[in-house]
Short mmCIF file of C-alpha atoms in Angstrom, two decimals:
data_model
loop_
_atom_site.label_atom_id
_atom_site.label_comp_id
_atom_site.label_asym_id
_atom_site.label_seq_id
_atom_site.Cartn_x
_atom_site.Cartn_y
_atom_site.Cartn_z
CA VAL W 9 129.42 37.60 175.73
CA LYS W 10 130.58 35.46 172.83
CA HIS W 11 133.74 36.90 171.29
CA CYS W 12 135.45 36.16 167.99
CA SER W 13 138.05 38.10 166.06
CA SER W 14 136.83 40.34 163.26
CA TRP W 15 138.25 41.30 159.88
CA THR W 16 138.81 44.93 158.93
CA ARG W 17 136.45 46.03 156.18
CA LEU W 18 138.10 47.96 153.38
CA PRO W 19 135.34 48.88 150.92
CA ARG W 20 137.49 50.90 148.54
CA ASN W 21 139.16 49.47 145.47
CA ARG W 22 142.46 48.04 146.73
CA ALA W 23 143.91 47.51 143.26
CA VAL W 24 144.86 51.18 142.88
CA GLU W 25 147.34 50.86 145.76
CA GLY W 26 148.98 47.68 144.50
CA ALA W 27 151.89 46.97 142.17
CA VAL W 28 151.25 45.44 138.77
CA THR W 29 153.17 43.61 136.08
CA GLN W 30 152.37 41.49 133.04
CA SER W 31 154.00 38.79 130.95
CA SER W 32 154.76 41.13 128.05
CA THR W 33 153.70 44.57 126.83
CA PHE W 34 152.34 45.63 123.46
CA ALA W 35 153.45 49.15 122.50
CA GLY W 36 152.29 51.57 125.24
CA TRP W 37 149.61 49.28 126.72
CA PHE W 38 151.33 49.02 130.11
CA ALA W 39 150.19 46.86 133.03
CA GLU W 40 149.54 49.94 135.20
CA LYS W 41 146.72 51.09 132.94
CA ALA W 42 144.42 48.44 134.40
CA THR W 43 144.58 50.13 137.82
CA ASP W 44 144.42 53.81 136.83
CA SER W 45 140.70 54.15 137.75
CA ASN W 46 139.95 54.75 134.06
CA ARG W 47 137.76 52.06 132.54
CA GLY W 48 138.89 53.03 129.07
CA PHE W 49 135.53 53.97 127.59
CA LYS W 50 136.76 57.16 125.94
CA GLN W 51 140.46 56.56 125.31
CA LEU W 52 140.91 52.85 124.68
CA ASN W 53 144.46 53.00 123.37
CA THR W 54 145.75 55.04 126.31
CA ALA W 55 143.74 53.48 129.12
CA CYS W 56 144.01 49.70 128.68
CA THR W 57 146.69 47.03 129.00
CA SER W 58 147.73 44.47 126.44
CA THR W 59 150.28 41.71 126.21
CA LEU W 60 151.86 40.51 123.01
CA ASN W 61 150.46 37.49 121.20
CA GLU W 62 152.04 34.67 123.23
CA SER W 63 151.50 31.44 125.16
CA ASN W 64 149.72 31.76 128.51
CA PRO W 65 149.72 35.56 128.85
CA TRP W 66 149.16 36.89 132.35
CA TRP W 67 148.65 40.09 134.33
CA ARG W 68 149.41 40.20 138.07
CA LEU W 69 148.47 42.54 140.91
CA ASP W 70 150.47 42.55 144.14
CA LEU W 71 148.16 43.82 146.91
CA ARG W 72 151.23 44.18 149.19
CA ASP W 73 149.46 42.32 151.99
CA VAL W 74 147.16 39.33 152.40
CA TYR W 75 143.47 40.02 151.75
CA ARG W 76 140.25 38.06 151.86
CA VAL W 77 139.01 38.95 148.38
CA SER W 78 135.25 39.19 148.11
CA GLU W 79 134.95 40.48 144.56
CA VAL W 80 136.95 41.22 141.42
CA VAL W 81 135.60 43.55 138.71
CA ILE W 82 136.99 43.28 135.18
CA THR W 83 136.31 45.84 132.45
CA ASN W 84 136.79 44.60 128.90
CA ARG W 85 138.02 46.60 125.93
CA ASN W 86 135.38 48.40 123.85
CA ASP W 87 136.24 47.38 120.30
CA SER W 88 136.13 44.43 117.94
CA TYR W 89 138.77 42.52 119.95
CA ALA W 90 136.61 42.05 123.04
CA GLY W 91 136.60 38.28 122.51
CA GLN W 92 140.28 38.06 123.41
CA ILE W 93 139.35 37.85 127.10
CA ASN W 94 137.25 34.69 126.67
CA GLY W 95 138.54 31.86 128.86
CA ALA W 96 140.66 34.07 131.12
CA GLU W 97 141.13 32.76 134.66
CA ILE W 98 141.10 34.91 137.81
CA ARG W 99 143.46 33.40 140.37
CA ILE W 100 144.11 34.49 143.94
CA GLY W 101 146.75 33.29 146.38
CA ILE W 102 150.10 33.83 148.02
CA SER W 103 152.38 31.95 145.63
CA LEU W 104 154.55 33.39 142.85
CA GLU W 105 155.17 29.93 141.43
CA ASN W 106 154.61 29.93 137.67
CA ASN W 107 154.23 33.72 137.87
CA GLY W 108 151.29 33.27 140.23
CA SER W 109 149.31 31.19 137.76
CA ASN W 110 149.32 28.13 140.04
CA ASN W 111 147.21 29.89 142.66
CA PRO W 112 143.59 28.78 143.20
CA ILE W 113 140.95 29.88 140.70
CA CYS W 114 138.30 32.39 141.76
CA ALA W 115 136.50 32.40 138.40
CA VAL W 116 136.82 31.62 134.70
CA ILE W 117 135.64 34.40 132.40
CA SER W 118 133.48 32.87 129.68
CA THR W 119 132.94 36.23 128.00
CA ILE W 120 132.52 39.94 128.74
CA PRO W 121 130.78 42.10 126.12
CA ALA W 122 132.78 44.96 124.63
CA GLY W 123 133.11 47.85 127.06
CA GLU W 124 131.27 46.08 129.86
CA SER W 125 132.35 45.58 133.48
CA TYR W 126 131.57 42.19 135.04
CA ASN W 127 131.75 41.29 138.72
CA PHE W 128 133.18 37.97 139.89
CA SER W 129 132.60 36.76 143.46
CA CYS W 130 135.63 35.19 145.15
CA ASN W 131 133.91 34.44 148.49
CA GLY W 132 136.75 35.61 150.74
CA MET W 133 139.59 33.74 149.04
CA GLU W 134 142.85 34.70 150.74
CA GLY W 135 145.82 36.01 148.83
CA ARG W 136 148.37 38.70 148.24
CA TYR W 137 148.39 38.22 144.48
CA MET W 138 145.50 38.49 142.02
CA ILE W 139 146.31 37.08 138.59
CA VAL W 140 144.39 37.19 135.32
CA HIS W 141 145.71 34.45 133.05
CA ILE W 142 144.66 33.07 129.67
CA PRO W 143 145.85 29.48 129.17
CA GLY W 144 146.79 28.46 125.66
CA ASP W 145 148.91 29.38 122.66
CA TRP W 146 148.68 32.53 120.57
CA GLU W 147 146.66 34.46 123.11
CA ILE W 148 146.49 38.18 123.88
CA LEU W 149 145.39 39.48 127.29
CA SER W 150 143.95 42.99 127.34
CA LEU W 151 142.35 44.66 130.39
CA CYS W 152 140.81 48.11 130.61
CA GLU W 153 140.31 48.07 134.38
CA VAL W 154 140.73 45.65 137.26
CA GLU W 155 139.14 46.38 140.64
CA VAL W 156 139.59 44.29 143.78
CA TYR W 157 137.39 44.51 146.87
CA GLY W 158 137.68 42.66 150.14
CA TYR W 159 138.92 42.51 153.69
CA LEU W 160 142.43 42.92 154.97
CA ALA W 161 143.49 39.69 156.63
CA GLU W 162 144.71 40.77 160.04
CA ASN W 163 148.37 40.12 160.81
CA LEU W 164 148.01 38.92 164.39
CA ALA W 165 151.73 39.25 165.14
CA VAL W 166 151.75 43.05 165.39
CA ALA W 167 149.45 42.96 168.42
CA GLY W 168 151.49 40.25 170.14
CA ALA W 169 154.47 40.26 172.48
CA SER W 170 157.78 38.75 171.42
CA THR W 171 160.86 37.45 173.17
CA GLN W 172 163.89 35.38 172.23
CA SER W 173 166.47 33.13 173.85
CA SER W 174 169.25 35.74 173.62
CA THR W 175 169.90 39.01 171.81
CA SER W 176 172.82 40.01 169.60
CA GLU W 177 173.54 43.70 170.24
CA ASN W 178 170.36 45.63 169.37
CA TRP W 179 168.73 42.96 167.19
CA PHE W 180 165.76 42.79 169.55
CA ALA W 181 162.93 40.26 169.28
CA GLU W 182 160.38 43.03 168.64
CA LYS W 183 162.00 43.93 165.33
CA ALA W 184 160.53 40.79 163.77
CA ILE W 185 157.01 42.19 164.20
CA ASP W 186 157.60 45.84 163.20
CA ARG W 187 155.88 45.31 159.80
CA GLY W 188 159.27 45.22 158.08
CA LEU W 189 159.54 48.97 157.75
CA GLN W 190 163.22 49.23 158.62
CA GLN W 191 166.49 48.13 157.08
CA LEU W 192 168.33 44.85 157.75
CA TYR W 193 170.63 45.96 160.53
CA THR W 194 168.00 48.03 162.34
CA GLY W 195 164.87 46.04 161.47
CA CYS W 196 165.63 42.36 162.14
CA SER W 197 165.93 40.23 165.26
CA SER W 198 168.88 37.98 166.05
CA THR W 199 170.02 35.71 168.82
CA LEU W 200 173.60 35.02 169.79
CA SER W 201 175.32 31.86 168.61
CA GLN W 202 173.98 29.21 170.98
CA THR W 203 172.36 25.80 171.33
CA ASN W 204 168.73 25.63 170.17
CA PRO W 205 168.07 29.36 169.73
CA TRP W 206 164.39 30.32 169.74
CA TRP W 207 162.04 33.26 169.18
CA ARG W 208 158.53 33.30 170.66
CA LEU W 209 155.37 35.29 169.93
CA ASP W 210 152.60 35.52 172.52
CA LEU W 211 149.31 36.21 170.72
CA HIS W 212 147.62 36.92 174.10
CA HIS W 213 144.66 34.72 173.15
CA ILE W 214 144.19 31.30 171.59
CA TYR W 215 143.94 31.42 167.79
CA ARG W 216 143.40 28.97 164.99
CA VAL W 217 146.53 29.72 163.00
CA ASN W 218 146.07 29.32 159.27
CA ARG W 219 149.41 30.61 158.05
CA VAL W 220 152.78 31.93 159.20
CA VAL W 221 154.90 34.10 156.90
CA ILE W 222 158.65 34.35 157.52
CA THR W 223 160.95 36.93 155.92
CA ASN W 224 164.63 36.01 155.86
CA ARG W 225 167.61 38.35 156.11
CA ASN W 226 168.92 39.82 152.87
CA ASP W 227 172.67 39.40 153.21
CA CYS W 228 175.48 36.87 153.51
CA CYS W 229 173.90 34.67 156.14
CA ALA W 230 170.52 33.66 154.74
CA GLU W 231 171.34 29.97 155.20
CA ARG W 232 171.30 30.32 158.97
CA ILE W 233 167.53 29.89 158.92
CA ASN W 234 167.77 26.42 157.36
CA GLY W 235 166.12 23.76 159.49
CA MET W 236 164.06 26.15 161.58
CA GLU W 237 160.88 24.74 163.10
CA ILE W 238 157.58 26.60 163.45
CA ARG W 239 155.72 25.39 166.54
CA ILE W 240 152.25 26.40 167.71
CA GLY W 241 150.50 25.61 170.97
CA ASN W 242 149.54 26.65 174.47
CA THR W 243 152.36 25.40 176.67
CA LEU W 244 155.37 27.35 177.91
CA GLU W 245 157.15 24.12 178.80
CA ASN W 246 160.73 24.18 177.49
CA ASN W 247 160.16 27.80 176.44
CA SER W 248 157.19 26.60 174.30
CA ASN W 249 159.50 24.48 172.16
CA ASN W 250 157.53 21.33 173.03
CA ASN W 251 154.46 22.58 171.19
CA PRO W 252 153.37 20.78 167.98
CA ILE W 253 155.21 21.50 164.74
CA CYS W 254 153.45 23.43 161.96
CA ALA W 255 156.37 23.29 159.52
CA VAL W 256 160.12 22.81 159.15
CA ILE W 257 161.87 25.35 156.93
CA PRO W 258 164.48 23.78 154.64
CA ALA W 259 165.59 27.18 153.28
CA ILE W 260 164.38 30.69 152.44
CA PRO W 261 166.37 32.70 149.87
CA ALA W 262 167.93 35.95 151.05
CA GLY W 263 165.35 38.69 151.46
CA GLU W 264 162.42 36.47 150.49
CA SER W 265 159.16 35.90 152.37
CA TYR W 266 157.83 32.32 152.47
CA SER W 267 154.39 31.30 153.68
CA TYR W 268 153.69 28.12 155.68
CA SER W 269 150.22 26.66 156.09
CA CYS W 270 149.34 25.55 159.62
CA GLY W 271 145.85 24.26 158.85
CA GLY W 272 144.09 25.95 161.76
CA MET W 273 146.40 24.69 164.49
CA GLU W 274 145.26 26.13 167.83
CA GLY W 275 147.60 27.99 170.11
CA ARG W 276 148.51 31.12 171.99
CA TYR W 277 152.24 30.84 171.29
CA VAL W 278 154.11 30.76 167.97
CA ASN W 279 157.65 29.54 168.44
CA LEU W 280 160.51 29.50 165.98
CA ILE W 281 163.47 27.33 166.94
CA ILE W 282 166.61 26.05 165.22
CA PRO W 283 167.71 22.76 166.81
CA GLY W 284 171.45 22.22 167.18
CA ASP W 285 174.64 23.67 168.57
CA MET W 286 176.24 27.00 167.63
CA LYS W 287 173.14 28.24 165.80
CA ILE W 288 171.98 31.83 165.22
CA LEU W 289 168.31 32.66 164.65
CA THR W 290 167.67 35.84 162.66
CA LEU W 291 164.21 37.00 161.57
CA CYS W 292 163.40 40.09 159.54
CA GLU W 293 159.64 39.70 159.74
CA VAL W 294 157.10 37.26 161.14
CA LYS W 295 153.42 37.50 160.19
CA VAL W 296 150.68 35.30 161.60
CA TYR W 297 147.19 34.92 160.13
CA GLY W 298 144.25 33.16 161.68
CA GLU W 299 141.06 33.49 163.67
CA GLU W 300 140.53 33.77 167.39
CA THR W 301 138.70 30.77 168.82
CA CYS W 302 135.18 31.65 169.87
CA ARG W 303 134.51 31.32 173.56
CA LEU W 304 132.44 32.76 176.37
CA ARG W 305 133.84 35.77 178.16
CA MET W 306 132.48 37.02 181.46
#
């Protein structure tokens, strides 16, 4: 039987469960009104968003996890200002750089007639953030509803098994794959101070790893993660620390989550190691995204 990993289908509108913000707000036209399940046909002024007149206005949805977005539905305002949306870009990705407006483009909206809802196919683009952005000066961005449909990108780490080179008190290795639901001192892993501390995740099968997301601790010692290597491969030699490098982490600000592209590197093991003496490796969350390699199973 040929076996490959599958993606969880989530047919409902995921936008209503996300968190929204926008570059500015005109009067009571708040960002949240674009995800209130009200397309604004009857009560335009109380059911739509609007920025001020400004340069490069944007509206951003945080889906709270990484999705493969199949479709975005935009509903335009139903009055004489419908043309304000012309030229808006729909962007999807995992970066907050430039308020998310540097993420890849799913579609450019040429026009949407007043009061109409148009569907834009994004063909499974991956991202946590969905941004609507109008480039240019003296622009106003108004949205009466935004709907997002797609697949939840599976975090492979939660089904894996973790271990680490040593453990400081009760900062167990497993706390780095608990979905980040706990607080710093009860929800993060940590080694002792040692030479070349490491943390390892066994995915149980060989995957093509597209991306690893690391969440750093949110206190005094965030700099301890500096110089950490992400390694992916199939060997347990030297505690898996001889596997190829996906990325080297120069720094992650306290409490932040940074994503590292691994370009489909194949491996069963994901290792995090800090080379050097008297080092401490602390992780508050590790997420791994990818696809299981297809193979024949008896």
